[in-house]
Amino acid sequence: MGLFKKEEYMKDLETLVNLDSGSSDIEGLNRVADFLCGKYEEIGLSPRRIALGPDKRPYVEVLTHPEADEVDVLFLGHVDTVFDRGTAAERPFTLSEDGKWAYGPGVGDMKAGDLLAFHLTRALREECPQLKICVCHNSDEETGSEDSEQAMQNIAARSRYAFVLEPGRLGGHFVYQRKGVADIVIRCKGIASHAGNAPKDGASAILEMADLVQKMHGLTDFETGLTVNAGVIKGGTASNVVAAECEAVFDVRFTSFEQLDMLLQKLDCLCAKPVVEGVKVTWKKISQMPPMKPNDNTRAMMELLRKEAEKMGLHPDFLSVGGASDGSLLSEMGTAVMDGCGPESDKYHSADEFLRVDSIEERFHLLLGAIKGLA
């Protein structure tokens, strides 16, 4: 069994957490990329680093066998967080008095996972030198991975198995399946009028939207996994004016594209028949992430992880969840994906984010043993 260098890991984790790297902080993202590239260079690998998108955000790709056409194992992790510059100074990396819990911005989501990818790669090169490994680090996951999507899918198309090092769920659980997500904006355009002197002359866009929100939420079907949520609504200009405009953004979670297509057909019908005379309704899909679907190779990964966990006295579950991640983009290419492979964490995206320190070494040995089985 490979040796886990905990002291080195914890020192490096403190360094990473104390580097601000919000999705819009290009300078901070480059600092994290510099650090990770340096780690791989220390063990004789040559990271490929490119600047993507209009903001030139860093994307790092490390191959142990760059001459090979295929990749056996892909490790994926994002280096961006949801926290603004200055957060690390306000609440830097800390450990609880008993050393069991670590805190700080991005400690679980997902700097612990980024660092674990390096430790696994180093150990696997020593124990399974023939294994063709790729590590990818993007820097726009928290904003939808628009700039890095194509680069990640290009490598996923060549990869047999992918381990996404997003935080593991408390209890040691993995994620093998995710819903797709789409953001849909609906716009209602009515007729403005004075609410006191000429209410009959107006056509309220807000009233129409109120009806649409009810009907859209009514399309939720928990049994089939379809959910709809109106997350943002804005409209009107003053309380004494019949609103001429209203806009709402809906979050839709779906288990298949067929399910999404059926919802969009119903949306077409709703928009074609507004209930408020004089109001016109339009809609547009503004973003989309595919579902992460298991295949036969995914089930083989689950079995190996389960067997390896039992050797260690662990009993992880494999969860189907509603949240999206870059694992969905890899799955779309037909790659077998296991997500939630990082150390256990919770309360991410908040000031209370924490990491279970003992789970770091557990995850290292569990993944190492399972991947050796795949090899």
PDB file of N, CA and C in Angstrom, residues 162-255:
ATOM      1  N   ALA A 162     -12.965   8.125 -14.901  1.00  0.00           N
ATOM      2  CA  ALA A 162     -12.724   9.464 -14.368  1.00  0.00           C
ATOM      3  C   ALA A 162     -13.134   9.523 -12.900  1.00  0.00           C
ATOM      4  N   PHE A 163     -12.273  10.103 -12.091  1.00  0.00           N
ATOM      5  CA  PHE A 163     -12.548  10.324 -10.675  1.00  0.00           C
ATOM      6  C   PHE A 163     -12.596  11.831 -10.440  1.00  0.00           C
ATOM      7  N   VAL A 164     -13.776  12.327 -10.099  1.00  0.00           N
ATOM      8  CA  VAL A 164     -13.951  13.754  -9.836  1.00  0.00           C
ATOM      9  C   VAL A 164     -13.779  13.970  -8.341  1.00  0.00           C
ATOM     10  N   LEU A 165     -12.801  14.782  -7.974  1.00  0.00           N
ATOM     11  CA  LEU A 165     -12.420  14.904  -6.572  1.00  0.00           C
ATOM     12  C   LEU A 165     -13.152  16.030  -5.861  1.00  0.00           C
ATOM     13  N   GLU A 166     -14.424  16.216  -6.246  1.00  0.00           N
ATOM     14  CA  GLU A 166     -15.325  17.052  -5.460  1.00  0.00           C
ATOM     15  C   GLU A 166     -15.437  16.429  -4.063  1.00  0.00           C
ATOM     16  N   PRO A 167     -15.852  17.211  -3.056  1.00  0.00           N
ATOM     17  CA  PRO A 167     -15.868  16.665  -1.696  1.00  0.00           C
ATOM     18  C   PRO A 167     -16.739  15.426  -1.541  1.00  0.00           C
ATOM     19  N   GLY A 168     -16.201  14.443  -0.821  1.00  0.00           N
ATOM     20  CA  GLY A 168     -16.993  13.281  -0.469  1.00  0.00           C
ATOM     21  C   GLY A 168     -18.058  13.666   0.548  1.00  0.00           C
ATOM     22  N   ARG A 169     -19.157  12.971   0.525  1.00  0.00           N
ATOM     23  CA  ARG A 169     -20.230  13.246   1.481  1.00  0.00           C
ATOM     24  C   ARG A 169     -19.875  12.673   2.860  1.00  0.00           C
ATOM     25  N   LEU A 170     -20.355  13.342   3.899  1.00  0.00           N
ATOM     26  CA  LEU A 170     -20.092  12.846   5.249  1.00  0.00           C
ATOM     27  C   LEU A 170     -20.603  11.418   5.380  1.00  0.00           C
ATOM     28  N   GLY A 171     -19.803  10.571   5.990  1.00  0.00           N
ATOM     29  CA  GLY A 171     -20.111   9.149   6.039  1.00  0.00           C
ATOM     30  C   GLY A 171     -19.310   8.374   5.018  1.00  0.00           C
ATOM     31  N   GLY A 172     -18.535   9.086   4.204  1.00  0.00           N
ATOM     32  CA  GLY A 172     -17.679   8.427   3.219  1.00  0.00           C
ATOM     33  C   GLY A 172     -18.360   8.092   1.918  1.00  0.00           C
ATOM     34  N   HIS A 173     -19.455   8.767   1.604  1.00  0.00           N
ATOM     35  CA  HIS A 173     -20.254   8.407   0.438  1.00  0.00           C
ATOM     36  C   HIS A 173     -19.740   9.053  -0.850  1.00  0.00           C
ATOM     37  N   PHE A 174     -19.968   8.339  -1.947  1.00  0.00           N
ATOM     38  CA  PHE A 174     -19.600   8.801  -3.286  1.00  0.00           C
ATOM     39  C   PHE A 174     -20.860   9.229  -4.041  1.00  0.00           C
ATOM     40  N   VAL A 175     -20.658   9.875  -5.170  1.00  0.00           N
ATOM     41  CA  VAL A 175     -21.760  10.274  -6.056  1.00  0.00           C
ATOM     42  C   VAL A 175     -21.546   9.599  -7.408  1.00  0.00           C
ATOM     43  N   TYR A 176     -22.488   8.763  -7.819  1.00  0.00           N
ATOM     44  CA  TYR A 176     -22.350   8.054  -9.093  1.00  0.00           C
ATOM     45  C   TYR A 176     -23.303   8.585 -10.167  1.00  0.00           C
ATOM     46  N   GLN A 177     -24.232   9.448  -9.760  1.00  0.00           N
ATOM     47  CA  GLN A 177     -25.223   9.936 -10.724  1.00  0.00           C
ATOM     48  C   GLN A 177     -25.683  11.335 -10.314  1.00  0.00           C
ATOM     49  N   ARG A 178     -25.841  12.210 -11.309  1.00  0.00           N
ATOM     50  CA  ARG A 178     -26.311  13.570 -11.048  1.00  0.00           C
ATOM     51  C   ARG A 178     -27.398  13.945 -12.053  1.00  0.00           C
ATOM     52  N   LYS A 179     -28.295  14.804 -11.623  1.00  0.00           N
ATOM     53  CA  LYS A 179     -29.281  15.346 -12.542  1.00  0.00           C
ATOM     54  C   LYS A 179     -28.639  16.380 -13.454  1.00  0.00           C
ATOM     55  N   GLY A 180     -29.288  16.599 -14.606  1.00  0.00           N
ATOM     56  CA  GLY A 180     -28.922  17.729 -15.430  1.00  0.00           C
ATOM     57  C   GLY A 180     -29.576  18.979 -14.887  1.00  0.00           C
ATOM     58  N   VAL A 181     -29.066  20.134 -15.304  1.00  0.00           N
ATOM     59  CA  VAL A 181     -29.633  21.404 -14.845  1.00  0.00           C
ATOM     60  C   VAL A 181     -29.698  22.379 -16.011  1.00  0.00           C
ATOM     61  N   ALA A 182     -30.789  23.103 -16.097  1.00  0.00           N
ATOM     62  CA  ALA A 182     -30.952  24.148 -17.111  1.00  0.00           C
ATOM     63  C   ALA A 182     -31.510  25.395 -16.443  1.00  0.00           C
ATOM     64  N   ASP A 183     -31.015  26.538 -16.847  1.00  0.00           N
ATOM     65  CA  ASP A 183     -31.572  27.822 -16.415  1.00  0.00           C
ATOM     66  C   ASP A 183     -32.400  28.389 -17.548  1.00  0.00           C
ATOM     67  N   ILE A 184     -33.636  28.731 -17.232  1.00  0.00           N
ATOM     68  CA  ILE A 184     -34.570  29.254 -18.228  1.00  0.00           C
ATOM     69  C   ILE A 184     -35.081  30.614 -17.771  1.00  0.00           C
ATOM     70  N   VAL A 185     -35.012  31.596 -18.646  1.00  0.00           N
ATOM     71  CA  VAL A 185     -35.536  32.920 -18.321  1.00  0.00           C
ATOM     72  C   VAL A 185     -36.843  33.130 -19.092  1.00  0.00           C
ATOM     73  N   ILE A 186     -37.865  33.547 -18.376  1.00  0.00           N
ATOM     74  CA  ILE A 186     -39.170  33.874 -18.988  1.00  0.00           C
ATOM     75  C   ILE A 186     -39.378  35.378 -18.852  1.00  0.00           C
ATOM     76  N   ARG A 187     -39.780  36.000 -19.957  1.00  0.00           N
ATOM     77  CA  ARG A 187     -40.028  37.445 -19.960  1.00  0.00           C
ATOM     78  C   ARG A 187     -41.471  37.730 -20.360  1.00  0.00           C
ATOM     79  N   CYS A 188     -42.126  38.551 -19.564  1.00  0.00           N
ATOM     80  CA  CYS A 188     -43.485  38.985 -19.858  1.00  0.00           C
ATOM     81  C   CYS A 188     -43.457  40.484 -20.183  1.00  0.00           C
ATOM     82  N   LYS A 189     -44.089  40.846 -21.289  1.00  0.00           N
ATOM     83  CA  LYS A 189     -44.166  42.259 -21.674  1.00  0.00           C
ATOM     84  C   LYS A 189     -45.634  42.663 -21.748  1.00  0.00           C
ATOM     85  N   GLY A 190     -46.010  43.602 -20.856  1.00  0.00           N
ATOM     86  CA  GLY A 190     -47.398  44.039 -20.798  1.00  0.00           C
ATOM     87  C   GLY A 190     -47.572  45.476 -21.258  1.00  0.00           C
ATOM     88  N   ILE A 191     -48.537  46.159 -20.673  1.00  0.00           N
ATOM     89  CA  ILE A 191     -48.838  47.545 -21.036  1.00  0.00           C
ATOM     90  C   ILE A 191     -48.876  48.369 -19.754  1.00  0.00           C
ATOM     91  N   ALA A 192     -48.034  49.387 -19.696  1.00  0.00           N
ATOM     92  CA  ALA A 192     -47.998  50.242 -18.512  1.00  0.00           C
ATOM     93  C   ALA A 192     -49.207  51.170 -18.473  1.00  0.00           C
ATOM     94  N   SER A 193     -49.661  51.428 -17.249  1.00  0.00           N
ATOM     95  CA  SER A 193     -50.796  52.341 -17.073  1.00  0.00           C
ATOM     96  C   SER A 193     -50.829  52.790 -15.621  1.00  0.00           C
ATOM     97  N   HIS A 194     -51.492  53.925 -15.364  1.00  0.00           N
ATOM     98  CA  HIS A 194     -51.605  54.409 -13.988  1.00  0.00           C
ATOM     99  C   HIS A 194     -52.542  53.483 -13.215  1.00  0.00           C
ATOM    100  N   ALA A 195     -52.056  52.963 -12.086  1.00  0.00           N
ATOM    101  CA  ALA A 195     -52.840  51.978 -11.336  1.00  0.00           C
ATOM    102  C   ALA A 195     -54.071  52.586 -10.678  1.00  0.00           C
ATOM    103  N   GLY A 196     -54.074  53.924 -10.481  1.00  0.00           N
ATOM    104  CA  GLY A 196     -55.224  54.557  -9.855  1.00  0.00           C
ATOM    105  C   GLY A 196     -56.195  55.142 -10.852  1.00  0.00           C
ATOM    106  N   ASN A 197     -55.675  55.866 -11.845  1.00  0.00           N
ATOM    107  CA  ASN A 197     -56.540  56.582 -12.783  1.00  0.00           C
ATOM    108  C   ASN A 197     -56.992  55.733 -13.969  1.00  0.00           C
ATOM    109  N   ALA A 198     -56.149  54.783 -14.389  1.00  0.00           N
ATOM    110  CA  ALA A 198     -56.514  54.020 -15.593  1.00  0.00           C
ATOM    111  C   ALA A 198     -56.063  52.571 -15.504  1.00  0.00           C
ATOM    112  N   PRO A 199     -56.467  51.859 -14.453  1.00  0.00           N
ATOM    113  CA  PRO A 199     -56.017  50.479 -14.304  1.00  0.00           C
ATOM    114  C   PRO A 199     -56.480  49.570 -15.432  1.00  0.00           C
ATOM    115  N   LYS A 200     -57.646  49.864 -16.003  1.00  0.00           N
ATOM    116  CA  LYS A 200     -58.177  49.011 -17.070  1.00  0.00           C
ATOM    117  C   LYS A 200     -57.379  49.138 -18.365  1.00  0.00           C
ATOM    118  N   ASP A 201     -56.635  50.232 -18.499  1.00  0.00           N
ATOM    119  CA  ASP A 201     -55.860  50.433 -19.729  1.00  0.00           C
ATOM    120  C   ASP A 201     -54.555  49.646 -19.731  1.00  0.00           C
ATOM    121  N   GLY A 202     -54.173  49.111 -18.575  1.00  0.00           N
ATOM    122  CA  GLY A 202     -52.911  48.393 -18.468  1.00  0.00           C
ATOM    123  C   GLY A 202     -53.066  46.893 -18.632  1.00  0.00           C
ATOM    124  N   ALA A 203     -51.936  46.232 -18.809  1.00  0.00           N
ATOM    125  CA  ALA A 203     -51.868  44.767 -18.861  1.00  0.00           C
ATOM    126  C   ALA A 203     -50.651  44.366 -18.032  1.00  0.00           C
ATOM    127  N   SER A 204     -50.888  43.785 -16.887  1.00  0.00           N
ATOM    128  CA  SER A 204     -49.820  43.571 -15.909  1.00  0.00           C
ATOM    129  C   SER A 204     -48.933  42.383 -16.247  1.00  0.00           C
ATOM    130  N   ALA A 205     -47.657  42.681 -16.508  1.00  0.00           N
ATOM    131  CA  ALA A 205     -46.682  41.621 -16.746  1.00  0.00           C
ATOM    132  C   ALA A 205     -46.427  40.824 -15.466  1.00  0.00           C
ATOM    133  N   ILE A 206     -46.529  41.483 -14.327  1.00  0.00           N
ATOM    134  CA  ILE A 206     -46.322  40.792 -13.048  1.00  0.00           C
ATOM    135  C   ILE A 206     -47.446  39.798 -12.783  1.00  0.00           C
ATOM    136  N   LEU A 207     -48.666  40.184 -13.070  1.00  0.00           N
ATOM    137  CA  LEU A 207     -49.792  39.270 -12.875  1.00  0.00           C
ATOM    138  C   LEU A 207     -49.638  38.037 -13.752  1.00  0.00           C
ATOM    139  N   GLU A 208     -49.213  38.239 -14.986  1.00  0.00           N
ATOM    140  CA  GLU A 208     -48.988  37.096 -15.883  1.00  0.00           C
ATOM    141  C   GLU A 208     -47.875  36.201 -15.345  1.00  0.00           C
ATOM    142  N   MET A 209     -46.818  36.823 -14.849  1.00  0.00           N
ATOM    143  CA  MET A 209     -45.707  36.026 -14.328  1.00  0.00           C
ATOM    144  C   MET A 209     -46.132  35.246 -13.085  1.00  0.00           C
ATOM    145  N   ALA A 210     -46.970  35.839 -12.256  1.00  0.00           N
ATOM    146  CA  ALA A 210     -47.454  35.134 -11.067  1.00  0.00           C
ATOM    147  C   ALA A 210     -48.154  33.835 -11.455  1.00  0.00           C
ATOM    148  N   ASP A 211     -48.933  33.897 -12.518  1.00  0.00           N
ATOM    149  CA  ASP A 211     -49.619  32.697 -13.004  1.00  0.00           C
ATOM    150  C   ASP A 211     -48.614  31.677 -13.548  1.00  0.00           C
ATOM    151  N   LEU A 212     -47.612  32.173 -14.280  1.00  0.00           N
ATOM    152  CA  LEU A 212     -46.613  31.272 -14.860  1.00  0.00           C
ATOM    153  C   LEU A 212     -45.761  30.599 -13.791  1.00  0.00           C
ATOM    154  N   VAL A 213     -45.440  31.332 -12.730  1.00  0.00           N
ATOM    155  CA  VAL A 213     -44.651  30.730 -11.652  1.00  0.00           C
ATOM    156  C   VAL A 213     -45.403  29.559 -11.040  1.00  0.00           C
ATOM    157  N   GLN A 214     -46.681  29.754 -10.799  1.00  0.00           N
ATOM    158  CA  GLN A 214     -47.496  28.667 -10.234  1.00  0.00           C
ATOM    159  C   GLN A 214     -47.522  27.465 -11.177  1.00  0.00           C
ATOM    160  N   LYS A 215     -47.705  27.723 -12.452  1.00  0.00           N
ATOM    161  CA  LYS A 215     -47.812  26.623 -13.421  1.00  0.00           C
ATOM    162  C   LYS A 215     -46.463  25.935 -13.625  1.00  0.00           C
ATOM    163  N   MET A 216     -45.375  26.701 -13.643  1.00  0.00           N
ATOM    164  CA  MET A 216     -44.051  26.091 -13.796  1.00  0.00           C
ATOM    165  C   MET A 216     -43.718  25.215 -12.591  1.00  0.00           C
ATOM    166  N   HIS A 217     -43.994  25.718 -11.400  1.00  0.00           N
ATOM    167  CA  HIS A 217     -43.741  24.898 -10.208  1.00  0.00           C
ATOM    168  C   HIS A 217     -44.626  23.657 -10.206  1.00  0.00           C
ATOM    169  N   GLY A 218     -45.789  23.778 -10.812  1.00  0.00           N
ATOM    170  CA  GLY A 218     -46.691  22.631 -10.898  1.00  0.00           C
ATOM    171  C   GLY A 218     -46.175  21.518 -11.788  1.00  0.00           C
ATOM    172  N   LEU A 219     -45.159  21.795 -12.606  1.00  0.00           N
ATOM    173  CA  LEU A 219     -44.570  20.764 -13.457  1.00  0.00           C
ATOM    174  C   LEU A 219     -43.576  19.886 -12.704  1.00  0.00           C
ATOM    175  N   THR A 220     -43.220  20.280 -11.491  1.00  0.00           N
ATOM    176  CA  THR A 220     -42.330  19.453 -10.662  1.00  0.00           C
ATOM    177  C   THR A 220     -42.948  18.084 -10.429  1.00  0.00           C
ATOM    178  N   ASP A 221     -42.135  17.058 -10.594  1.00  0.00           N
ATOM    179  CA  ASP A 221     -42.578  15.680 -10.381  1.00  0.00           C
ATOM    180  C   ASP A 221     -41.481  14.958  -9.600  1.00  0.00           C
ATOM    181  N   PHE A 222     -41.647  14.874  -8.293  1.00  0.00           N
ATOM    182  CA  PHE A 222     -40.594  14.300  -7.458  1.00  0.00           C
ATOM    183  C   PHE A 222     -40.373  12.818  -7.760  1.00  0.00           C
ATOM    184  N   GLU A 223     -41.413  12.133  -8.193  1.00  0.00           N
ATOM    185  CA  GLU A 223     -41.267  10.702  -8.473  1.00  0.00           C
ATOM    186  C   GLU A 223     -40.347  10.451  -9.657  1.00  0.00           C
ATOM    187  N   THR A 224     -40.404  11.300 -10.680  1.00  0.00           N
ATOM    188  CA  THR A 224     -39.547  11.120 -11.859  1.00  0.00           C
ATOM    189  C   THR A 224     -38.254  11.925 -11.764  1.00  0.00           C
ATOM    190  N   GLY A 225     -38.147  12.770 -10.729  1.00  0.00           N
ATOM    191  CA  GLY A 225     -36.918  13.525 -10.531  1.00  0.00           C
ATOM    192  C   GLY A 225     -36.882  14.897 -11.164  1.00  0.00           C
ATOM    193  N   LEU A 226     -37.986  15.337 -11.759  1.00  0.00           N
ATOM    194  CA  LEU A 226     -38.034  16.653 -12.390  1.00  0.00           C
ATOM    195  C   LEU A 226     -38.424  17.707 -11.355  1.00  0.00           C
ATOM    196  N   THR A 227     -37.600  18.759 -11.241  1.00  0.00           N
ATOM    197  CA  THR A 227     -37.938  19.843 -10.323  1.00  0.00           C
ATOM    198  C   THR A 227     -37.775  21.189 -11.019  1.00  0.00           C
ATOM    199  N   VAL A 228     -38.621  22.136 -10.633  1.00  0.00           N
ATOM    200  CA  VAL A 228     -38.590  23.495 -11.187  1.00  0.00           C
ATOM    201  C   VAL A 228     -38.613  24.480 -10.032  1.00  0.00           C
ATOM    202  N   ASN A 229     -37.759  25.495 -10.111  1.00  0.00           N
ATOM    203  CA  ASN A 229     -37.715  26.507  -9.051  1.00  0.00           C
ATOM    204  C   ASN A 229     -37.533  27.891  -9.659  1.00  0.00           C
ATOM    205  N   ALA A 230     -38.445  28.816  -9.315  1.00  0.00           N
ATOM    206  CA  ALA A 230     -38.286  30.216  -9.696  1.00  0.00           C
ATOM    207  C   ALA A 230     -37.350  30.864  -8.688  1.00  0.00           C
ATOM    208  N   GLY A 231     -36.118  31.135  -9.109  1.00  0.00           N
ATOM    209  CA  GLY A 231     -35.123  31.611  -8.169  1.00  0.00           C
ATOM    210  C   GLY A 231     -34.940  33.114  -8.150  1.00  0.00           C
ATOM    211  N   VAL A 232     -35.212  33.778  -9.264  1.00  0.00           N
ATOM    212  CA  VAL A 232     -35.037  35.227  -9.364  1.00  0.00           C
ATOM    213  C   VAL A 232     -36.206  35.817 -10.138  1.00  0.00           C
ATOM    214  N   ILE A 233     -36.833  36.847  -9.585  1.00  0.00           N
ATOM    215  CA  ILE A 233     -37.926  37.551 -10.268  1.00  0.00           C
ATOM    216  C   ILE A 233     -37.687  39.061 -10.125  1.00  0.00           C
ATOM    217  N   LYS A 234     -37.848  39.754 -11.215  1.00  0.00           N
ATOM    218  CA  LYS A 234     -37.771  41.215 -11.154  1.00  0.00           C
ATOM    219  C   LYS A 234     -38.745  41.807 -12.166  1.00  0.00           C
ATOM    220  N   GLY A 235     -39.347  42.951 -11.791  1.00  0.00           N
ATOM    221  CA  GLY A 235     -40.295  43.585 -12.705  1.00  0.00           C
ATOM    222  C   GLY A 235     -40.952  44.790 -12.077  1.00  0.00           C
ATOM    223  N   GLY A 236     -41.611  45.560 -12.892  1.00  0.00           N
ATOM    224  CA  GLY A 236     -42.312  46.739 -12.426  1.00  0.00           C
ATOM    225  C   GLY A 236     -41.390  47.907 -12.172  1.00  0.00           C
ATOM    226  N   THR A 237     -41.994  49.092 -12.022  1.00  0.00           N
ATOM    227  CA  THR A 237     -41.229  50.315 -11.767  1.00  0.00           C
ATOM    228  C   THR A 237     -41.682  51.047 -10.517  1.00  0.00           C
ATOM    229  N   ALA A 238     -42.972  50.976 -10.189  1.00  0.00           N
ATOM    230  CA  ALA A 238     -43.510  51.649  -9.007  1.00  0.00           C
ATOM    231  C   ALA A 238     -44.830  51.004  -8.641  1.00  0.00           C
ATOM    232  N   SER A 239     -45.229  51.150  -7.379  1.00  0.00           N
ATOM    233  CA  SER A 239     -46.456  50.493  -6.921  1.00  0.00           C
ATOM    234  C   SER A 239     -47.702  51.052  -7.591  1.00  0.00           C
ATOM    235  N   ASN A 240     -47.628  52.291  -8.084  1.00  0.00           N
ATOM    236  CA  ASN A 240     -48.822  52.894  -8.699  1.00  0.00           C
ATOM    237  C   ASN A 240     -48.806  52.791 -10.216  1.00  0.00           C
ATOM    238  N   VAL A 241     -47.961  51.897 -10.740  1.00  0.00           N
ATOM    239  CA  VAL A 241     -47.897  51.680 -12.186  1.00  0.00           C
ATOM    240  C   VAL A 241     -48.175  50.208 -12.484  1.00  0.00           C
ATOM    241  N   VAL A 242     -49.135  49.959 -13.359  1.00  0.00           N
ATOM    242  CA  VAL A 242     -49.351  48.599 -13.846  1.00  0.00           C
ATOM    243  C   VAL A 242     -48.077  48.171 -14.582  1.00  0.00           C
ATOM    244  N   ALA A 243     -47.486  47.057 -14.160  1.00  0.00           N
ATOM    245  CA  ALA A 243     -46.145  46.677 -14.632  1.00  0.00           C
ATOM    246  C   ALA A 243     -46.140  46.303 -16.104  1.00  0.00           C
ATOM    247  N   ALA A 244     -45.257  46.954 -16.842  1.00  0.00           N
ATOM    248  CA  ALA A 244     -45.138  46.653 -18.275  1.00  0.00           C
ATOM    249  C   ALA A 244     -44.177  45.500 -18.533  1.00  0.00           C
ATOM    250  N   GLU A 245     -43.289  45.198 -17.582  1.00  0.00           N
ATOM    251  CA  GLU A 245     -42.303  44.150 -17.811  1.00  0.00           C
ATOM    252  C   GLU A 245     -42.077  43.340 -16.537  1.00  0.00           C
ATOM    253  N   CYS A 246     -41.781  42.068 -16.729  1.00  0.00           N
ATOM    254  CA  CYS A 246     -41.401  41.187 -15.618  1.00  0.00           C
ATOM    255  C   CYS A 246     -40.563  40.055 -16.179  1.00  0.00           C
ATOM    256  N   GLU A 247     -39.570  39.663 -15.416  1.00  0.00           N
ATOM    257  CA  GLU A 247     -38.648  38.609 -15.855  1.00  0.00           C
ATOM    258  C   GLU A 247     -38.389  37.665 -14.688  1.00  0.00           C
ATOM    259  N   ALA A 248     -38.316  36.387 -14.973  1.00  0.00           N
ATOM    260  CA  ALA A 248     -38.009  35.394 -13.936  1.00  0.00           C
ATOM    261  C   ALA A 248     -37.028  34.368 -14.488  1.00  0.00           C
ATOM    262  N   VAL A 249     -36.120  33.924 -13.621  1.00  0.00           N
ATOM    263  CA  VAL A 249     -35.170  32.878 -13.991  1.00  0.00           C
ATOM    264  C   VAL A 249     -35.522  31.619 -13.211  1.00  0.00           C
ATOM    265  N   PHE A 250     -35.706  30.526 -13.949  1.00  0.00           N
ATOM    266  CA  PHE A 250     -36.109  29.247 -13.369  1.00  0.00           C
ATOM    267  C   PHE A 250     -34.954  28.250 -13.450  1.00  0.00           C
ATOM    268  N   ASP A 251     -34.739  27.537 -12.363  1.00  0.00           N
ATOM    269  CA  ASP A 251     -33.791  26.424 -12.309  1.00  0.00           C
ATOM    270  C   ASP A 251     -34.584  25.137 -12.540  1.00  0.00           C
ATOM    271  N   VAL A 252     -34.169  24.364 -13.548  1.00  0.00           N
ATOM    272  CA  VAL A 252     -34.832  23.098 -13.862  1.00  0.00           C
ATOM    273  C   VAL A 252     -33.829  21.968 -13.699  1.00  0.00           C
ATOM    274  N   ARG A 253     -34.161  20.971 -12.898  1.00  0.00           N
ATOM    275  CA  ARG A 253     -33.328  19.780 -12.728  1.00  0.00           C
ATOM    276  C   ARG A 253     -34.037  18.602 -13.383  1.00  0.00           C
ATOM    277  N   PHE A 254     -33.282  17.816 -14.176  1.00  0.00           N
ATOM    278  CA  PHE A 254     -33.907  16.754 -14.967  1.00  0.00           C
ATOM    279  C   PHE A 254     -32.994  15.533 -15.010  1.00  0.00           C
ATOM    280  N   THR A 255     -33.604  14.380 -15.239  1.00  0.00           N
ATOM    281  CA  THR A 255     -32.838  13.133 -15.257  1.00  0.00           C
ATOM    282  C   THR A 255     -32.439  12.704 -16.661  1.00  0.00           C
TER     283      THR A 255
END
